[in-house]
XYZ file of C-alpha atoms in Angstrom:
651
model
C 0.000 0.000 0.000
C 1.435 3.386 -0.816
C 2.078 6.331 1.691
C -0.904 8.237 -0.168
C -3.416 5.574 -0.526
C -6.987 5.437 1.132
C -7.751 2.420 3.635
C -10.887 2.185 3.159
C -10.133 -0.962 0.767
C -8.356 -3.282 3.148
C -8.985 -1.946 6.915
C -11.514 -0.500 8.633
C -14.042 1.176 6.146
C -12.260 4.743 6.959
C -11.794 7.091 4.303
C -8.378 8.996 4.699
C -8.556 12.309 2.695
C -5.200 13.200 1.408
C -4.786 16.652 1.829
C -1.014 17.041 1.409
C -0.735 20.400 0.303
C -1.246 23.800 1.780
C -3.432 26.616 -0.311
C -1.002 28.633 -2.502
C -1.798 31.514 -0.823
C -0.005 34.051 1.463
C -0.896 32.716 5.367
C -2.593 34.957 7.389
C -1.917 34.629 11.667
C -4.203 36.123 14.782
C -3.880 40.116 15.143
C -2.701 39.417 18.649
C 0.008 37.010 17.148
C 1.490 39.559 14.622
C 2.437 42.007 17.948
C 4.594 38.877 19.442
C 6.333 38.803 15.697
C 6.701 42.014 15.093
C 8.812 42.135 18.674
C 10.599 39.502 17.924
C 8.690 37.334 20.883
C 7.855 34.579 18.211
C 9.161 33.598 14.344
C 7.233 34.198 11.488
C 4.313 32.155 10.769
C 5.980 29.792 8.199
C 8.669 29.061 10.974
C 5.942 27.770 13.269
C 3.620 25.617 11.278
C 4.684 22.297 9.557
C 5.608 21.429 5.826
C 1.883 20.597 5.207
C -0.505 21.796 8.158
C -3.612 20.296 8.855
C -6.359 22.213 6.726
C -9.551 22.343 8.261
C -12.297 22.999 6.263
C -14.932 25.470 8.121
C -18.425 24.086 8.405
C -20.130 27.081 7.071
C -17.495 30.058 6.837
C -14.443 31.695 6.583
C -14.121 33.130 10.673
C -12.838 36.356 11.810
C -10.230 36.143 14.485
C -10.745 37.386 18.267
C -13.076 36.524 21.167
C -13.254 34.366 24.279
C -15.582 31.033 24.448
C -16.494 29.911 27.762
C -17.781 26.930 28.933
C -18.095 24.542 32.038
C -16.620 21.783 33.769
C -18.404 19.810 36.821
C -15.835 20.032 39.342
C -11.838 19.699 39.058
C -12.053 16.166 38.403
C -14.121 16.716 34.983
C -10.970 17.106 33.151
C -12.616 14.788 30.297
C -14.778 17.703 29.467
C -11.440 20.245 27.966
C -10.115 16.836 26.762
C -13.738 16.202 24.903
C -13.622 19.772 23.423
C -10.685 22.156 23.786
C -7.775 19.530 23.664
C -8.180 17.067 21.294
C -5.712 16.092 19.200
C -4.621 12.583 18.781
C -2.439 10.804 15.772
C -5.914 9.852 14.170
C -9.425 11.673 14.819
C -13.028 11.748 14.383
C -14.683 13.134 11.449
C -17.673 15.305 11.975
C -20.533 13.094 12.163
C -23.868 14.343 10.908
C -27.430 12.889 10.252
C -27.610 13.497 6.518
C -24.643 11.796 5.606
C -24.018 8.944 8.232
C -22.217 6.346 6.516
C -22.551 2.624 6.850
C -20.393 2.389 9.766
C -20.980 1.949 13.556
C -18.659 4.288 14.179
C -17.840 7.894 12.344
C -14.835 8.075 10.082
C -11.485 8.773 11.294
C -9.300 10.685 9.352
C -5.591 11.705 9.712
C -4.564 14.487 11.964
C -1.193 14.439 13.775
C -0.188 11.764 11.512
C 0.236 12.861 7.835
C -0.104 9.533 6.470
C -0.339 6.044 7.307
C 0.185 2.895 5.820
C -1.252 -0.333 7.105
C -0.549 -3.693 6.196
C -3.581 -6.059 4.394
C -4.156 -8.079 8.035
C -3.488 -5.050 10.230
C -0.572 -6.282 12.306
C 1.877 -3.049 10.907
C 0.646 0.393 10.787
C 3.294 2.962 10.039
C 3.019 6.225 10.861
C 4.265 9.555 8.978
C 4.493 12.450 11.193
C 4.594 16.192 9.766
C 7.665 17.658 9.332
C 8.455 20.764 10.905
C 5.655 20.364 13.235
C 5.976 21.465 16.885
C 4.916 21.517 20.343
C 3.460 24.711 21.882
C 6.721 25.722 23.133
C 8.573 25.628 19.580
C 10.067 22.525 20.032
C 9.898 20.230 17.145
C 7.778 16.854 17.520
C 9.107 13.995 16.470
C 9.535 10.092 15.960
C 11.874 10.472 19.137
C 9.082 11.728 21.239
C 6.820 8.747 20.648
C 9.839 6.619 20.701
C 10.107 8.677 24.266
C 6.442 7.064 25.216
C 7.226 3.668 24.092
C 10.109 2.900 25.794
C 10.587 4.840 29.351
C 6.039 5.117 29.344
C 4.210 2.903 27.911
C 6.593 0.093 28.875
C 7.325 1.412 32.023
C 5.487 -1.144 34.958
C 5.739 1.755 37.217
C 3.647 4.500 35.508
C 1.412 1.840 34.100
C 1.054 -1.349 35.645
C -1.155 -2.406 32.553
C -1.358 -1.829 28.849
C -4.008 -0.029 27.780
C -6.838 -2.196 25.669
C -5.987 -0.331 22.010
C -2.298 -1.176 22.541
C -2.358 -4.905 22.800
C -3.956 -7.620 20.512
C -5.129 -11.146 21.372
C -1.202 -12.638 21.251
C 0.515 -9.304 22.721
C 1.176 -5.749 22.996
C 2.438 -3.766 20.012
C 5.826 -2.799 20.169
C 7.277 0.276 17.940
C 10.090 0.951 15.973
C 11.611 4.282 14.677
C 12.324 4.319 11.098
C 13.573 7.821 10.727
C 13.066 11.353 12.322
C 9.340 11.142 11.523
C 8.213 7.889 10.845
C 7.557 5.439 13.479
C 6.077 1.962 12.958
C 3.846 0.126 15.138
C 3.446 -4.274 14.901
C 1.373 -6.392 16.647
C 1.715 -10.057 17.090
C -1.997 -10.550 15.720
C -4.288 -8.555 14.205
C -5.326 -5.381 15.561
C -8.040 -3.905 13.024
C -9.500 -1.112 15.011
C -6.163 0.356 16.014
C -6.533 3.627 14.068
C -9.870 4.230 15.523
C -8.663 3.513 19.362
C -6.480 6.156 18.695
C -8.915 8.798 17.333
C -10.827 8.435 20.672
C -10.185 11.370 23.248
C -7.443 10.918 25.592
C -7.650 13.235 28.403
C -9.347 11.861 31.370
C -9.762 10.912 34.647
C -8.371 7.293 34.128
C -4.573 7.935 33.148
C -4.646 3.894 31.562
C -6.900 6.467 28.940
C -3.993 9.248 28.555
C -1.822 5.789 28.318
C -1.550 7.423 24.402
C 1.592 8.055 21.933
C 1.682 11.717 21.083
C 0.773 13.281 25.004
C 4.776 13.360 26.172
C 7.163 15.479 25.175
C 10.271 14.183 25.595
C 12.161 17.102 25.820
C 10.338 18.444 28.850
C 9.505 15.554 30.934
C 12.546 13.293 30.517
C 13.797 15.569 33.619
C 11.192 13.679 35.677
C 12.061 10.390 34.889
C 15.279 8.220 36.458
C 15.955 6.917 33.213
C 17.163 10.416 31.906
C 18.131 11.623 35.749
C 19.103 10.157 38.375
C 17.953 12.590 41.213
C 14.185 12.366 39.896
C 13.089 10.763 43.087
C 14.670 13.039 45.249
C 13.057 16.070 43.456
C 10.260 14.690 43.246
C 9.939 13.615 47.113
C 11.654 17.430 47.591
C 8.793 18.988 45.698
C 5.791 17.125 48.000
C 5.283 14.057 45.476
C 5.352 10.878 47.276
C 7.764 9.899 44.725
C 8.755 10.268 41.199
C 6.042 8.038 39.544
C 3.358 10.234 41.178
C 5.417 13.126 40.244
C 5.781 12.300 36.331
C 2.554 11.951 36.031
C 1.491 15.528 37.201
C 4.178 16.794 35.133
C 2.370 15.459 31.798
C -1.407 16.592 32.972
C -1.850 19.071 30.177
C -4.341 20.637 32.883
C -2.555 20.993 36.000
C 0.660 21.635 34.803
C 0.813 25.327 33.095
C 4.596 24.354 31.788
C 3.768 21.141 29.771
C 3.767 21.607 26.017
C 0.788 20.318 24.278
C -0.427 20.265 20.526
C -3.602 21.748 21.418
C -5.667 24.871 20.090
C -5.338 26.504 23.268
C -2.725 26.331 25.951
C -3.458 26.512 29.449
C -2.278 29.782 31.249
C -4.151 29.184 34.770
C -4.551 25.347 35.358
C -7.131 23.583 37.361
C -7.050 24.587 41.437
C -4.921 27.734 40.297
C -5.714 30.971 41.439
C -9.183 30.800 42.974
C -9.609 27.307 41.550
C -13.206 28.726 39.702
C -11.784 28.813 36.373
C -9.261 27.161 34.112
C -7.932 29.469 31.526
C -6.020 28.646 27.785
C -4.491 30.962 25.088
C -4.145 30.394 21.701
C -1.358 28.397 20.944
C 1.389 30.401 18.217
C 2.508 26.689 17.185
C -1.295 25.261 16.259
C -0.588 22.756 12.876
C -3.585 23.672 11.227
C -5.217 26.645 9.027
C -8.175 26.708 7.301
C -8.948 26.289 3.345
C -7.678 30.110 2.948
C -4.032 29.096 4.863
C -5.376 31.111 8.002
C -3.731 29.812 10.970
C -6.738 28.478 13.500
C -8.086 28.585 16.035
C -9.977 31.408 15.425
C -10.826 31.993 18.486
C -8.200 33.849 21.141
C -9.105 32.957 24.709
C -11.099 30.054 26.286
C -12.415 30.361 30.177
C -13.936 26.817 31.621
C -16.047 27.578 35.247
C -15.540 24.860 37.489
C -18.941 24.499 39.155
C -19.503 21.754 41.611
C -23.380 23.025 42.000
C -25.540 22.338 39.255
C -27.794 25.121 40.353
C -25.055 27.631 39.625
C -24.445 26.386 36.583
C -27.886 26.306 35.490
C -28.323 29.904 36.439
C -25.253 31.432 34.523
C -26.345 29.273 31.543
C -29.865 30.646 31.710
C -27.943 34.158 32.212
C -26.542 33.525 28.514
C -23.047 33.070 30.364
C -22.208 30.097 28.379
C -21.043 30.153 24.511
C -21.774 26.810 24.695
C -23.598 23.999 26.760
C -25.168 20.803 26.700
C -25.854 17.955 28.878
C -22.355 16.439 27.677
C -20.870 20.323 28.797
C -21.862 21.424 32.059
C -24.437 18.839 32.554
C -27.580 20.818 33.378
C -29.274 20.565 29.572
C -31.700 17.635 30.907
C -35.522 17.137 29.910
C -36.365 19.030 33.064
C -34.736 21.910 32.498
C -35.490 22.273 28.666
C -38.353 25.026 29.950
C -35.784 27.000 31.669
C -33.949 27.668 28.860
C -36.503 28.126 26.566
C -37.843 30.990 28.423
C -34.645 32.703 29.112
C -33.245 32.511 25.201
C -33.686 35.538 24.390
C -32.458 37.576 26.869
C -29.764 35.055 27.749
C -29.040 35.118 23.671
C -28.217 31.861 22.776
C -30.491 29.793 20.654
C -30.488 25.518 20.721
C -28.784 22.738 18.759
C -29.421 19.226 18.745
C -27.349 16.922 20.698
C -27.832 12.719 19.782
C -26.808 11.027 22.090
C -25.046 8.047 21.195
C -26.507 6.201 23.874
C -28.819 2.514 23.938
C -30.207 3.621 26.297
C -30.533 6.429 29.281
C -31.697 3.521 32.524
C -31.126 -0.283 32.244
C -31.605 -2.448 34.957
C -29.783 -5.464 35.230
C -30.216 -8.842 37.198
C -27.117 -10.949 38.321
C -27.270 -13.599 36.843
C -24.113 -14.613 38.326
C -24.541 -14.048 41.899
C -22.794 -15.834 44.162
C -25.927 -16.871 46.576
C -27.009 -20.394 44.401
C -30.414 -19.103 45.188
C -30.415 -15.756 43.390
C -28.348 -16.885 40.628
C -30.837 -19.931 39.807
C -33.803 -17.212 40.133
C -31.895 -14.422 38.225
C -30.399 -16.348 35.373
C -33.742 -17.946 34.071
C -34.535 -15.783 30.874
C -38.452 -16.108 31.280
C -38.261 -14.670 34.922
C -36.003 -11.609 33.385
C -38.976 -11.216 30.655
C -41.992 -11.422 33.173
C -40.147 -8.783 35.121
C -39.776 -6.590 31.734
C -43.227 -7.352 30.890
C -44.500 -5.414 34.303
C -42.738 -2.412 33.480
C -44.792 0.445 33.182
C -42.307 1.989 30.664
C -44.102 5.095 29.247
C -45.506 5.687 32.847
C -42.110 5.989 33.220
C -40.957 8.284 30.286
C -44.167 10.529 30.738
C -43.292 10.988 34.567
C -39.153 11.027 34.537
C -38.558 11.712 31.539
C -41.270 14.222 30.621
C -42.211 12.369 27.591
C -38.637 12.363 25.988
C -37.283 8.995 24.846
C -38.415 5.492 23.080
C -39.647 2.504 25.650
C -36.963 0.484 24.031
C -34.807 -2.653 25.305
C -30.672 -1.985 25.481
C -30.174 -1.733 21.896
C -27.778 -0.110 19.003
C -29.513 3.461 17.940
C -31.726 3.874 14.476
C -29.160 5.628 13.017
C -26.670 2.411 13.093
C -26.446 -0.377 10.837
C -26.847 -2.576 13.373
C -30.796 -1.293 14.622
C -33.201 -4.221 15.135
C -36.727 -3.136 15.887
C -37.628 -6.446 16.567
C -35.106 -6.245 19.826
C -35.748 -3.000 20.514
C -39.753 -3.500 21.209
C -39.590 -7.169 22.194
C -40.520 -7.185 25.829
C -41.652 -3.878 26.296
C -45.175 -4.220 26.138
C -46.718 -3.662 29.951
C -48.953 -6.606 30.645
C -49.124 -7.252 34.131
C -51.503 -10.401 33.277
C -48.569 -11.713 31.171
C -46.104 -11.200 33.938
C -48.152 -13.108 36.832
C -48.851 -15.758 34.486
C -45.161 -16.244 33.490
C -44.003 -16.109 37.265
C -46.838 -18.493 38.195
C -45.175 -20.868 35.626
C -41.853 -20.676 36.655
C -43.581 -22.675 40.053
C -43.830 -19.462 42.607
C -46.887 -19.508 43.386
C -46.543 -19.518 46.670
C -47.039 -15.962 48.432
C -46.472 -14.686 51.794
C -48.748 -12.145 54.216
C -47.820 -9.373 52.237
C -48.661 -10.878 48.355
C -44.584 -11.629 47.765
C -43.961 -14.818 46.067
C -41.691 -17.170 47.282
C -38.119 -18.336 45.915
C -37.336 -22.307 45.710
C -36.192 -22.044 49.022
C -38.966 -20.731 50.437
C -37.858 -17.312 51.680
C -39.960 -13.861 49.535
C -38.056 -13.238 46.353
C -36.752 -9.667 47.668
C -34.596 -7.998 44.629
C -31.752 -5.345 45.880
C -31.299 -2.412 43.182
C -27.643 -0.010 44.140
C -28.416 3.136 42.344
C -25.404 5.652 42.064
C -27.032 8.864 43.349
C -25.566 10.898 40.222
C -29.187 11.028 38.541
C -32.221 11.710 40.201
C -34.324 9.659 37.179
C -32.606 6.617 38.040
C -34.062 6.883 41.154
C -37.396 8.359 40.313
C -37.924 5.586 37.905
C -36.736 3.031 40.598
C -39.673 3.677 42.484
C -42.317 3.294 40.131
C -40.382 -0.128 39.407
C -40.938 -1.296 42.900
C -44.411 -0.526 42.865
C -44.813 -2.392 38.759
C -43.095 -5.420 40.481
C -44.467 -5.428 43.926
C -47.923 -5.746 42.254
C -46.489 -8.661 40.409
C -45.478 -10.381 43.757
C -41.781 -9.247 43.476
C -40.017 -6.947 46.434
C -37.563 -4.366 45.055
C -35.204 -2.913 47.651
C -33.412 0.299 46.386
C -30.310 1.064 47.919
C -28.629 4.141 47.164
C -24.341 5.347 47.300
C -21.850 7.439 45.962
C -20.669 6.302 42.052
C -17.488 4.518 43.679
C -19.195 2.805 46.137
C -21.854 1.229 43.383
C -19.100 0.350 40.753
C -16.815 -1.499 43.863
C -20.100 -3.536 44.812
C -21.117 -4.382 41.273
C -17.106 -5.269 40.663
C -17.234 -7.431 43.434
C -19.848 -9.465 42.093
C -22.414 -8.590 45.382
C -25.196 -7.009 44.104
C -28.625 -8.409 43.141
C -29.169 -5.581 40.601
C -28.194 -2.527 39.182
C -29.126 0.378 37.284
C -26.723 2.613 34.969
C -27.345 4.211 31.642
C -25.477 2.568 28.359
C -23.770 3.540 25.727
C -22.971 1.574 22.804
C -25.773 3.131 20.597
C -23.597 3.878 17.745
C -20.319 2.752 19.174
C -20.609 -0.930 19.812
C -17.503 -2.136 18.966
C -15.692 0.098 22.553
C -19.043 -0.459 24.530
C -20.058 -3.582 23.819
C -20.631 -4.884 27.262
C -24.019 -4.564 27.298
C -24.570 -6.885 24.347
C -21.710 -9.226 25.568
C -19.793 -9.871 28.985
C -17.023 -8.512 27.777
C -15.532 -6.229 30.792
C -16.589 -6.056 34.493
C -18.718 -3.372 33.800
C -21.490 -5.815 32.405
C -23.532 -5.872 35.331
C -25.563 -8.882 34.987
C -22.473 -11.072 34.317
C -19.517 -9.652 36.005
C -17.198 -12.773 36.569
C -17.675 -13.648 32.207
C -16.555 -10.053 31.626
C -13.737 -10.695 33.610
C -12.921 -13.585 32.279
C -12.712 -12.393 29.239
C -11.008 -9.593 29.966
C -8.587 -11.527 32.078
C -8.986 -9.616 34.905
C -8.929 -11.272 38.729
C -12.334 -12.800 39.971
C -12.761 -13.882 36.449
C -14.997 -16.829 35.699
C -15.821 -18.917 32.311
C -19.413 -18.365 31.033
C -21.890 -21.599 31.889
C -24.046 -19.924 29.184
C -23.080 -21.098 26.139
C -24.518 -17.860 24.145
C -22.028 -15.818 25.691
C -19.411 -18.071 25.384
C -19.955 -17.742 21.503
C -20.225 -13.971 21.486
C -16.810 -13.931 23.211
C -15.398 -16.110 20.928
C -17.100 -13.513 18.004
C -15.644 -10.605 19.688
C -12.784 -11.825 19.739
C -12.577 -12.078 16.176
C -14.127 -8.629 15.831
C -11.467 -7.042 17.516
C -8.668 -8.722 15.362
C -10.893 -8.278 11.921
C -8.789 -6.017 9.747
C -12.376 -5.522 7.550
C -14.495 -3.541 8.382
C -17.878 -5.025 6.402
C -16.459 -8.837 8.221
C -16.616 -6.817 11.453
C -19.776 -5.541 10.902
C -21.017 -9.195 9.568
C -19.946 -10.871 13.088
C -21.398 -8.409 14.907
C -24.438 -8.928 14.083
C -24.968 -12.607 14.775
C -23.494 -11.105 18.643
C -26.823 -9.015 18.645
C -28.580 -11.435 17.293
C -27.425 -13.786 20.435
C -28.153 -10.955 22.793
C -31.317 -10.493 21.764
C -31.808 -14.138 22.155
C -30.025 -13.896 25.229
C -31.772 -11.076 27.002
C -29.001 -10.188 29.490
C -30.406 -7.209 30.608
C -33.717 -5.179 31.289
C -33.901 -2.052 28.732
C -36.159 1.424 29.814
C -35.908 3.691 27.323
C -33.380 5.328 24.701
C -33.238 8.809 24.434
C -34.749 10.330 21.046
C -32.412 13.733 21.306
C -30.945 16.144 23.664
C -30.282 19.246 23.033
C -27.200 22.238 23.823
C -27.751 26.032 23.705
C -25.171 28.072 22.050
C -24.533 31.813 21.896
C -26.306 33.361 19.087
C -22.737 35.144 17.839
C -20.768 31.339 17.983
C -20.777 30.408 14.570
C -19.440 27.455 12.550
C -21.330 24.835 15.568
C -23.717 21.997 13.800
C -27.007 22.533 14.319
C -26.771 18.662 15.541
C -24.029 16.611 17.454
C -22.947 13.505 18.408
C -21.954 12.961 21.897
C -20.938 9.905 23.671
C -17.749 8.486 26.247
C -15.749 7.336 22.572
C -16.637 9.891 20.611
C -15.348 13.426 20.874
C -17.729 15.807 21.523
C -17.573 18.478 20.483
C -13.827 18.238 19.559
C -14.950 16.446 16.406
C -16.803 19.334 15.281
C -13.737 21.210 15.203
C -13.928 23.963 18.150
C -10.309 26.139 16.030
C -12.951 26.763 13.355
C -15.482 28.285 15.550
C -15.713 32.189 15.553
C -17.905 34.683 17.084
C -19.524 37.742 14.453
C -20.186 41.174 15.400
C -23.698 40.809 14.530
């Protein structure tokens, strides 16, 4: 395959544009750059951007320079938020998805970004990476094949910053391993097939979880080989000197591009005030003078100058500045308070706040599942639990658009955990099956399954005699999760079944559920347009599958792990398996099917509803924004939409 080819032949279905050359035209810079050259502060423009930039192609127009966007963060911890939208730039990324044109993937394209050019081998085992020459970090220092070669070998390898590899970076006989071939060309094999590599890596990579910022093109050698042993010697005694408990802890606040003021970056915007700086109420970025990209006119983006984040641990707050028209931008994905209930709010405060909506779609299968374990570890519950008709008499006395009228105020489809409409993988027939409330149907089915019996207060009773009594942990991070939960206990309790809710902090639920010692669970999924990183709703494939946490881990080879007694999901693994080393995208989406098919068959877990749309306000000046989005945990939202194109008008 040659360095300029598309891959959409023999990979994953991903259409590379090859936009190697830069618009014969003078380049322009930002008015408050050409002060900084004229002083001498910075080189000329064509001394800070690459051989070939990046060209970005605005969504509706040519912007004007200038302005500051603001948006907000939920707390100091919600780095993923600037990571989503301000500071996303990987080797690969997302293409703007959008509903007239999506595709007949799962997943939006990727296209090239940091990388030039790739070339990948026809089974996907070598991918070889071309960086741009001349390109640089934020501090003028050039990036290069020695800086990922930096990651490989004293990060990614090191057992000390990462115990683990991260999931993109191994396939099913190894990790990858990389290989410089010259100062900007780096190659990366894998023992076995690894056919969604390129789209692992066009998934954000600032978060929380640093196994996510576990990623090739986040550390610049030059600056933080000072923090590592390998490169000096006294790192752990400056580190312990400067209040670290020791140099791993150390490195790895060095690299967080949002704590640490000093670490170069390839982003838009560079942080000037970082999170819990100053009065810890606002993070703060520039424009960064070394940006690779301009738009079709050679403009050097972003257009924008400034960008302010509020970190708000009160909703409330937040929901009152954004009313206020504070925000340039805001949806349920930024800031968090764009929910059904608030929808009114907003709609009466539009015009003076001056922002008008957009459409968010939420790449989610749905917004509240419930599931049973079926492998619990009382013999009991797990007999009970893992009978598929009992699951189905359950789903048949759910009340579901009780439920969407009441929580939901009449926004969302009474739908089972399944892929979205707008993916290739949609089945109606699993979407609906189930759903219909018939409380007649449920008592007969129960009666069926032998519990008849009742006690004084109309519960039936379980094979050992004792009132089948059903334990629900909810994570109190969303009230309808709750509110639903009740009107659940009353559907089942008229069916003879007692639900227990039992309410804790996020941690708490996920260390219960990862224990394997809950009856039940609620949490929202994704995977509705994204199945092949989420699909452990479909398929135990991680702990996260709540109604079979010991085949996740198994499968994931993670402790407590324990082989599936289910045959179905021993075949979906085995599928999966072959999904994730399928260099073909069409195969991929072949075998993934008959894995839906099996859950459907399967019916792992109960389904409430998928959301239909959400929806973002945006200041009326803020132009080049979508009138619709995708937003999910994978996908980058809105970095994908390309926040260096958006400008602000006069008008």
């Amino acid at each position: 395959m040659t360095r300029q080819s598309t891959i959409r032949q023999t990979l994953c279905g991903l259409s590379l544009a090859t936009l190697f050359a830069v618009p014969a035209i003078a380049q322009e810079q930002a008015p408050m750059l050409e002060a900084r050259v004229q002083s001498g502060e910075l080189p000329p423009l064509a001394e800070r951007l690459p051989d070939n930039p990046k060209v970005v192609e605005p969504f509706e127009a040519l912007g004007q320079y200038g302005g500051e966007f603001t948006i907000a963060m939920r707390g100091p911890s919600d780095t993923g938020t600037m990571g989503r939208s301000i500071g996303y730039e990987n080797l690969m990324r997302y293409v703007n998805w959008q509903p007239d044109n999506p595709g007949d993937d799962i997943l939006p394209d990727v296209e090239l970004n940091v990388a030039e050019s790739v070339d990948v081998n026809e089974d996907g085992t070598e991918y070889v990476f071309h960086l741009r020459e001349g390109m640089k970090w934020s501090d003028g220092e050039a990036l290069d094949a020695d800086d990922i070669m930096f990651w490989y070998e004293h990060v990614f390898t090191n057992e000390e910053l990462f115990p683990s590899y991260p999931v993109w970076a191994v396939s099913e006989e190894g990790p990858l391993t990389a290989e410089k071939i010259d100062q900007y060309t780096v190659k990366f094999s894998y023992p076995a097939s690894n056919g969604l590599l390129l789209t692992w890596l066009a998934t954000p990579t600032s978060s929380p979880s640093w196994e996510q910022r576990n990623r090739p093109i986040v550390y610049p050698a030059h600056y933080l080989e000072q923090f590592h042993p390998d490169f000096n010697p006294d790192a752990e005694a400056e580190a312990l000197a400067a209040g670290a408990q020791g140099w791993v802890d150390y490195f790895h606040a060095k690299a967080d591009p949002w704590r640490n003021t000093e670490l170069p970056t390839l982003h838009a915007w560079v942080v000037t005030q970082a999170v819990g700086e100053g009065s810890g109420e606002q993070v703060i970025a520039e424009r960064n003078p070394y940006y690779f990209k301009v738009d079709t006119e050679g403009r050097q983006l972003p257009y924008i100058d400034r960008i302010v984040v509020d970190v708000i641990t009160d909703p409330e707050v937040t929901l009152l500045r954004a009313a206020n028209g504070t925000y340039d931008m805001l949806d349920s994905y930024i800031g968090f308070v764009a929910t059904p209930e608030n929808r009114g709010t907003f709609y009466d405060n539009r015009e003076s706040g001056g922002y008008e909506f957009y459409t968010v779609l939420p790449n989610r299968a749905s917004l509240n599942i419930l599931s049973l374990n079926i492998t619990h570890p009382d013999p009991v519950k797990r007999e009970i639990f893992s009978n598929k008709d009992f699951r189905i008499a359950l789903s048949h006395a759910i009340n579901r658009e009780e439920i969407i009228e009441l929580v939901y105020l009449g926004q969302g489809r009474p739908y089972q955990v399944v892929e979205r409409p707008e993916s290739p993988l949609f089945d109606e027939e699993m979407a609906t099956q189930y759903t219909e409330y018939d409380p007649e149907l449920a008592n007969q089915m129960l009666d069926e399954l032998g519990y008849t019996e009742r006690n004084g207060d109309g519960i039936r009773l379980g094979p050992d005699g004792e009132p089948i009594q059903i334990t629900v942990d909810i994570a109190v991070v969303r009230q309808p999760w709750l509110d639903s939960a009740e009107l659940i206990r009353g559907y089942w309790r008229d069916v003879g079944i007692d639900l227990v809710i039992n309410t804790m902090e996020r941690t708490a639920l996920w260390e219960r559920v990862q224990a394997n010692q809950h009856d039940a669970a609620i949490w929202s999924a994704s995977g509705g347009a994204d199945t092949f990183f989420t699909p452990k709703y479909y398929l135990p494939s991680r702990w996260e599958a709540f109604y079979a946490v010991p085949w996740g881990q198994y499968f994931d080879g993670a402790p407590g792990g324990e082989k599936p007694t289910d045959e179905n999901a021993l075949r979906q693994q085995e599928l999966f398996r072959a999904v994730l080393a399928e260099p073909d995208q069409q195969k991929r989406i072949e075998m993934f099917h008959e894995i839906m098919d099996i859950a459907k068959e399967s019916f792992w877990t109960l389904g409430i509803m998928q959301p239909t749309a959400d929806y973002g306000i945006r200041n009326i000046r803020l132009r080049n924004v979508p009138d619709v989005l995708m937003a999910s945990t994978m996908y980058a939202h809105p970095g994908a939409s390309n926040p260096e194109q958006y400008y602000f008008t006069d008008e």
